[in-house]
Amino acid sequence: MNADQKMRQSTSASAYGGRAGTGARDGDPPVPTRRFWSVRRVPAGIVALVIAAISGLLLYDVAAVRSGRPGMRWREWLADELAARPLDDAWIMGGAAALAALGVWMVVLALAPGLRGLLPMRTPETGAEAEAGPGKGVEAGPGAGGGAGGAVRAGIDRTSAGLVLRDRAMEVPGVRSARVDVGRRRVRARALAHFRDLDEVRADLDAALHEGIRQLGLARRPALSVRVRRSAKSKG
């Protein structure tokens, strides 16, 4: 390896953190693709059942009192406490704050897309194709047919994407073991090297993972963070 090649690899190794999140090619803008929305049938059903049960219990108690029967003890105790305590009481203010926080949290959950583990992919209309190969784990997300012109929307699970990139990392000469964590905006790769120079391994791993991320065909290409260290056995 001549001095020019070493210089190019050292430059790539020192600048690997700056090559971040673009489209199918470096420099292309990210594609404005909407995230998949969770159907939320189970949470909505649970909330509906809880509200129905509480409403039915209160309605039964009100009907019992109207018919001349004594009300439930817990409701009488709650009514007495609310009548006796002032509005600036610590328990009253704490309970109101907790209920308000619960309501805000439920509104935020209702407005959030959900399905954080599913990354949207580019559609054929954008001119980018998914090229990850066998075992990619591509799936059509909920509401996949709702795009313009009935186009199918595709997504890839973050765990599946991490396995694909890990296999790419293990193909780099000198990498003994690797771990790749795929997030919504960043991919973090950690590798152990047991031979070759660390700068060379880091440069080759950086190039292999960038190519693997490009071939995943993601709508928004995440940034890449690579760390390579020497294996303890190799040090010995």
mmCIF file of C-alpha atoms in Angstrom:
data_model
loop_
_atom_site.group_PDB
_atom_site.id
_atom_site.type_symbol
_atom_site.label_atom_id
_atom_site.label_comp_id
_atom_site.label_asym_id
_atom_site.label_seq_id
_atom_site.Cartn_x
_atom_site.Cartn_y
_atom_site.Cartn_z
ATOM 1 C CA MET A 1 0.000 0.000 0.000
ATOM 2 C CA ASN A 2 1.542 3.294 -1.059
ATOM 3 C CA ALA A 3 1.479 6.600 0.784
ATOM 4 C CA ASP A 4 -1.397 8.032 -1.292
ATOM 5 C CA GLN A 5 -3.675 5.089 -0.435
ATOM 6 C CA LYS A 6 -2.843 5.400 3.260
ATOM 7 C CA MET A 7 -3.600 9.112 3.126
ATOM 8 C CA ARG A 8 -6.998 8.498 1.494
ATOM 9 C CA GLN A 9 -7.924 5.862 4.071
ATOM 10 C CA SER A 10 -6.870 8.062 6.972
ATOM 11 C CA THR A 11 -8.973 10.907 5.579
ATOM 12 C CA SER A 12 -11.995 8.611 5.236
ATOM 13 C CA ALA A 13 -11.513 7.286 8.765
ATOM 14 C CA SER A 14 -11.324 10.755 10.286
ATOM 15 C CA ALA A 15 -14.352 12.075 8.388
ATOM 16 C CA TYR A 16 -16.701 9.104 8.657
ATOM 17 C CA GLY A 17 -19.023 10.900 11.053
ATOM 18 C CA GLY A 18 -19.824 13.692 8.619
ATOM 19 C CA ARG A 19 -21.381 11.574 5.870
ATOM 20 C CA ALA A 20 -24.953 11.656 7.041
ATOM 21 C CA GLY A 21 -28.535 11.205 6.108
ATOM 22 C CA THR A 22 -29.187 11.746 2.456
ATOM 23 C CA GLY A 23 -31.057 9.850 -0.177
ATOM 24 C CA ALA A 24 -30.095 7.082 -2.536
ATOM 25 C CA ARG A 25 -26.951 8.974 -3.515
ATOM 26 C CA ASP A 26 -24.700 11.155 -1.426
ATOM 27 C CA GLY A 27 -25.916 14.737 -1.741
ATOM 28 C CA ASP A 28 -29.501 13.921 -2.707
ATOM 29 C CA PRO A 29 -32.177 15.454 -0.441
ATOM 30 C CA PRO A 30 -34.269 13.102 1.740
ATOM 31 C CA VAL A 31 -37.570 12.018 0.248
ATOM 32 C CA PRO A 32 -40.654 13.479 2.038
ATOM 33 C CA THR A 33 -42.279 10.166 2.964
ATOM 34 C CA ARG A 34 -44.878 9.887 5.711
ATOM 35 C CA ARG A 35 -44.300 7.428 8.528
ATOM 36 C CA PHE A 36 -46.573 4.458 9.003
ATOM 37 C CA TRP A 37 -49.439 4.948 11.430
ATOM 38 C CA SER A 38 -50.294 2.357 14.031
ATOM 39 C CA VAL A 39 -53.862 1.022 13.914
ATOM 40 C CA ARG A 40 -54.075 0.983 17.759
ATOM 41 C CA ARG A 41 -57.070 -1.354 17.922
ATOM 42 C CA VAL A 42 -56.019 -2.955 21.226
ATOM 43 C CA PRO A 43 -55.217 0.305 23.135
ATOM 44 C CA ALA A 44 -58.401 1.937 21.852
ATOM 45 C CA GLY A 45 -60.448 -1.097 22.885
ATOM 46 C CA ILE A 46 -58.914 -1.132 26.370
ATOM 47 C CA VAL A 47 -59.549 2.592 26.895
ATOM 48 C CA ALA A 48 -63.130 2.207 25.657
ATOM 49 C CA LEU A 49 -63.768 -0.715 28.018
ATOM 50 C CA VAL A 50 -62.340 1.161 31.021
ATOM 51 C CA ILE A 51 -64.413 4.277 30.284
ATOM 52 C CA ALA A 52 -67.536 2.172 29.733
ATOM 53 C CA ALA A 53 -67.005 0.317 33.028
ATOM 54 C CA ILE A 54 -66.498 3.529 35.028
ATOM 55 C CA SER A 55 -69.457 5.234 33.361
ATOM 56 C CA GLY A 56 -71.681 2.220 33.969
ATOM 57 C CA LEU A 57 -70.682 2.096 37.642
ATOM 58 C CA LEU A 58 -71.426 5.789 38.153
ATOM 59 C CA LEU A 59 -74.705 5.510 36.276
ATOM 60 C CA TYR A 60 -75.760 2.557 38.428
ATOM 61 C CA ASP A 61 -74.911 4.438 41.619
ATOM 62 C CA VAL A 62 -76.833 7.550 40.510
ATOM 63 C CA ALA A 63 -79.850 5.430 39.578
ATOM 64 C CA ALA A 64 -79.685 3.640 42.947
ATOM 65 C CA VAL A 65 -79.640 6.953 44.836
ATOM 66 C CA ARG A 66 -82.552 8.291 42.761
ATOM 67 C CA SER A 67 -84.572 5.205 43.610
ATOM 68 C CA GLY A 68 -84.080 5.730 47.360
ATOM 69 C CA ARG A 69 -81.253 3.288 47.973
ATOM 70 C CA PRO A 70 -78.030 4.327 49.705
ATOM 71 C CA GLY A 71 -75.126 5.257 47.456
ATOM 72 C CA MET A 72 -71.808 3.476 47.391
ATOM 73 C CA ARG A 73 -69.532 4.247 50.285
ATOM 74 C CA TRP A 74 -66.580 5.212 48.154
ATOM 75 C CA ARG A 75 -68.660 7.811 46.275
ATOM 76 C CA GLU A 76 -70.045 9.262 49.494
ATOM 77 C CA TRP A 77 -66.524 9.439 50.934
ATOM 78 C CA LEU A 78 -65.229 11.109 47.776
ATOM 79 C CA ALA A 79 -68.090 13.621 47.752
ATOM 80 C CA ASP A 80 -67.462 14.509 51.417
ATOM 81 C CA GLU A 81 -63.728 14.955 50.827
ATOM 82 C CA LEU A 82 -64.276 17.190 47.808
ATOM 83 C CA ALA A 83 -66.810 19.279 49.729
ATOM 84 C CA ALA A 84 -64.575 19.644 52.797
ATOM 85 C CA ARG A 85 -61.206 20.338 51.175
ATOM 86 C CA PRO A 86 -60.456 23.795 49.697
ATOM 87 C CA LEU A 87 -59.393 24.144 46.073
ATOM 88 C CA ASP A 88 -55.797 25.013 47.026
ATOM 89 C CA ASP A 89 -55.401 21.777 48.995
ATOM 90 C CA ALA A 90 -52.280 19.790 48.063
ATOM 91 C CA TRP A 91 -54.237 16.598 47.337
ATOM 92 C CA ILE A 92 -56.729 18.438 45.128
ATOM 93 C CA MET A 93 -54.019 20.201 43.139
ATOM 94 C CA GLY A 94 -51.907 17.052 42.854
ATOM 95 C CA GLY A 95 -54.850 14.995 41.623
ATOM 96 C CA ALA A 96 -55.831 17.657 39.093
ATOM 97 C CA ALA A 97 -52.246 17.892 37.819
ATOM 98 C CA ALA A 98 -52.022 14.104 37.477
ATOM 99 C CA LEU A 99 -55.290 13.956 35.524
ATOM 100 C CA ALA A 100 -54.196 16.831 33.280
ATOM 101 C CA ALA A 101 -50.835 15.144 32.607
ATOM 102 C CA LEU A 102 -52.612 11.884 31.815
ATOM 103 C CA GLY A 103 -54.912 13.674 29.378
ATOM 104 C CA VAL A 104 -52.010 15.439 27.629
ATOM 105 C CA TRP A 105 -50.110 12.139 27.402
ATOM 106 C CA MET A 106 -53.093 10.401 25.806
ATOM 107 C CA VAL A 107 -53.524 13.241 23.296
ATOM 108 C CA VAL A 108 -49.839 13.067 22.358
ATOM 109 C CA LEU A 109 -50.074 9.294 21.896
ATOM 110 C CA ALA A 110 -53.172 9.715 19.750
ATOM 111 C CA LEU A 111 -51.451 12.269 17.485
ATOM 112 C CA ALA A 112 -48.151 10.339 17.215
ATOM 113 C CA PRO A 113 -47.755 7.929 14.278
ATOM 114 C CA GLY A 114 -46.435 5.039 16.327
ATOM 115 C CA LEU A 115 -44.613 2.065 14.762
ATOM 116 C CA ARG A 116 -41.213 3.518 15.658
ATOM 117 C CA GLY A 117 -39.562 0.238 14.733
ATOM 118 C CA LEU A 118 -40.632 0.475 11.072
ATOM 119 C CA LEU A 119 -38.574 2.680 8.760
ATOM 120 C CA PRO A 120 -40.285 3.934 5.557
ATOM 121 C CA MET A 121 -38.553 3.126 2.284
ATOM 122 C CA ARG A 122 -38.375 4.954 -1.002
ATOM 123 C CA THR A 123 -41.082 4.270 -3.531
ATOM 124 C CA PRO A 124 -40.361 3.488 -7.196
ATOM 125 C CA GLU A 125 -41.632 6.968 -8.111
ATOM 126 C CA THR A 126 -38.598 8.520 -6.409
ATOM 127 C CA GLY A 127 -36.200 6.688 -8.693
ATOM 128 C CA ALA A 128 -34.585 4.672 -5.887
ATOM 129 C CA GLU A 129 -34.857 0.918 -5.503
ATOM 130 C CA ALA A 130 -34.448 -1.366 -2.506
ATOM 131 C CA GLU A 131 -31.343 -3.480 -3.105
ATOM 132 C CA ALA A 132 -30.553 -5.100 0.213
ATOM 133 C CA GLY A 133 -30.874 -8.647 -1.137
ATOM 134 C CA PRO A 134 -32.192 -11.815 0.525
ATOM 135 C CA GLY A 135 -33.293 -11.623 4.127
ATOM 136 C CA LYS A 136 -33.944 -7.915 3.975
ATOM 137 C CA GLY A 137 -37.212 -8.135 5.860
ATOM 138 C CA VAL A 138 -39.170 -5.748 3.686
ATOM 139 C CA GLU A 139 -42.839 -5.499 4.516
ATOM 140 C CA ALA A 140 -45.781 -3.360 3.559
ATOM 141 C CA GLY A 141 -46.849 -1.261 6.503
ATOM 142 C CA PRO A 142 -50.413 -0.579 7.706
ATOM 143 C CA GLY A 143 -52.302 1.533 5.187
ATOM 144 C CA ALA A 144 -49.774 0.634 2.534
ATOM 145 C CA GLY A 145 -52.199 1.213 -0.324
ATOM 146 C CA GLY A 146 -53.091 4.755 0.647
ATOM 147 C CA GLY A 147 -50.465 6.506 -1.426
ATOM 148 C CA ALA A 148 -51.014 8.560 -4.523
ATOM 149 C CA GLY A 149 -52.326 6.435 -7.368
ATOM 150 C CA GLY A 150 -52.650 3.419 -5.080
ATOM 151 C CA ALA A 151 -48.867 2.940 -4.869
ATOM 152 C CA VAL A 152 -47.697 0.391 -2.321
ATOM 153 C CA ARG A 153 -45.655 1.809 0.524
ATOM 154 C CA ALA A 154 -42.817 -0.349 1.820
ATOM 155 C CA GLY A 155 -41.010 -0.379 5.120
ATOM 156 C CA ILE A 156 -38.239 -2.301 6.794
ATOM 157 C CA ASP A 157 -38.010 -3.266 10.437
ATOM 158 C CA ARG A 158 -35.129 -1.665 12.319
ATOM 159 C CA THR A 159 -34.032 -5.025 13.710
ATOM 160 C CA SER A 160 -33.937 -6.555 10.222
ATOM 161 C CA ALA A 161 -31.990 -3.572 8.914
ATOM 162 C CA GLY A 162 -29.500 -3.988 11.757
ATOM 163 C CA LEU A 163 -28.985 -7.670 10.892
ATOM 164 C CA VAL A 164 -28.375 -6.804 7.232
ATOM 165 C CA LEU A 165 -25.811 -4.150 8.133
ATOM 166 C CA ARG A 166 -24.176 -6.468 10.668
ATOM 167 C CA ASP A 167 -23.676 -9.084 7.952
ATOM 168 C CA ARG A 168 -22.100 -6.372 5.803
ATOM 169 C CA ALA A 169 -19.785 -5.428 8.653
ATOM 170 C CA MET A 170 -18.690 -9.036 9.202
ATOM 171 C CA GLU A 171 -17.589 -9.222 5.557
ATOM 172 C CA VAL A 172 -14.937 -6.552 6.149
ATOM 173 C CA PRO A 173 -11.472 -8.114 6.551
ATOM 174 C CA GLY A 174 -10.166 -7.741 10.081
ATOM 175 C CA VAL A 175 -13.573 -7.493 11.804
ATOM 176 C CA ARG A 176 -13.932 -10.189 14.450
ATOM 177 C CA SER A 177 -17.354 -9.217 15.775
ATOM 178 C CA ALA A 178 -19.744 -6.364 15.143
ATOM 179 C CA ARG A 179 -22.899 -4.860 16.559
ATOM 180 C CA VAL A 180 -25.119 -2.500 14.595
ATOM 181 C CA ASP A 181 -27.976 -0.570 16.191
ATOM 182 C CA VAL A 182 -30.335 1.110 13.734
ATOM 183 C CA GLY A 183 -32.266 4.111 14.990
ATOM 184 C CA ARG A 184 -34.682 6.398 13.214
ATOM 185 C CA ARG A 185 -31.992 9.030 12.537
ATOM 186 C CA ARG A 186 -28.642 7.336 13.251
ATOM 187 C CA VAL A 187 -26.948 3.988 12.752
ATOM 188 C CA ARG A 188 -24.374 3.083 15.406
ATOM 189 C CA ALA A 189 -21.834 0.391 14.582
ATOM 190 C CA ARG A 190 -19.386 -1.105 17.082
ATOM 191 C CA ALA A 191 -16.752 -3.574 15.903
ATOM 192 C CA LEU A 192 -13.808 -5.538 17.287
ATOM 193 C CA ALA A 193 -10.759 -5.935 15.054
ATOM 194 C CA HIS A 194 -8.290 -8.783 15.519
ATOM 195 C CA PHE A 195 -5.827 -7.968 12.725
ATOM 196 C CA ARG A 196 -5.017 -5.146 10.307
ATOM 197 C CA ASP A 197 -4.526 -1.542 11.241
ATOM 198 C CA LEU A 198 -7.501 0.053 13.027
ATOM 199 C CA ASP A 199 -7.628 2.986 10.609
ATOM 200 C CA GLU A 200 -7.815 0.628 7.650
ATOM 201 C CA VAL A 201 -10.537 -1.483 9.255
ATOM 202 C CA ARG A 202 -12.507 1.631 10.180
ATOM 203 C CA ALA A 203 -12.248 3.065 6.670
ATOM 204 C CA ASP A 204 -13.369 -0.198 5.021
ATOM 205 C CA LEU A 205 -16.163 -0.670 7.566
ATOM 206 C CA ASP A 206 -17.321 2.917 7.012
ATOM 207 C CA ALA A 207 -17.464 2.384 3.246
ATOM 208 C CA ALA A 208 -19.228 -1.002 3.534
ATOM 209 C CA LEU A 209 -21.886 0.302 5.908
ATOM 210 C CA HIS A 210 -22.545 3.415 3.848
ATOM 211 C CA GLU A 211 -23.074 1.214 0.824
ATOM 212 C CA GLY A 212 -25.322 -1.095 2.851
ATOM 213 C CA ILE A 213 -27.422 1.828 4.089
ATOM 214 C CA ARG A 214 -27.736 3.110 0.529
ATOM 215 C CA GLN A 215 -28.926 -0.289 -0.687
ATOM 216 C CA LEU A 216 -31.591 -0.443 2.028
ATOM 217 C CA GLY A 217 -33.458 2.188 0.037
ATOM 218 C CA LEU A 218 -34.639 4.201 3.034
ATOM 219 C CA ALA A 219 -36.652 7.346 2.429
ATOM 220 C CA ARG A 220 -34.506 9.222 4.936
ATOM 221 C CA ARG A 221 -30.948 7.998 5.043
ATOM 222 C CA PRO A 222 -29.693 7.937 8.641
ATOM 223 C CA ALA A 223 -26.334 9.217 9.815
ATOM 224 C CA LEU A 224 -23.603 6.681 10.522
ATOM 225 C CA SER A 225 -21.415 6.404 13.603
ATOM 226 C CA VAL A 226 -18.592 3.821 13.538
ATOM 227 C CA ARG A 227 -16.301 2.771 16.371
ATOM 228 C CA VAL A 228 -13.597 0.153 16.011
ATOM 229 C CA ARG A 229 -11.362 -1.122 18.812
ATOM 230 C CA ARG A 230 -8.849 -3.870 19.173
ATOM 231 C CA SER A 231 -9.962 -7.209 20.564
ATOM 232 C CA ALA A 232 -8.576 -8.095 24.010
ATOM 233 C CA LYS A 233 -7.276 -11.421 22.720
ATOM 234 C CA SER A 234 -5.471 -9.686 19.881
ATOM 235 C CA LYS A 235 -3.806 -7.323 22.326
ATOM 236 C CA GLY A 236 -2.493 -10.233 24.305
#
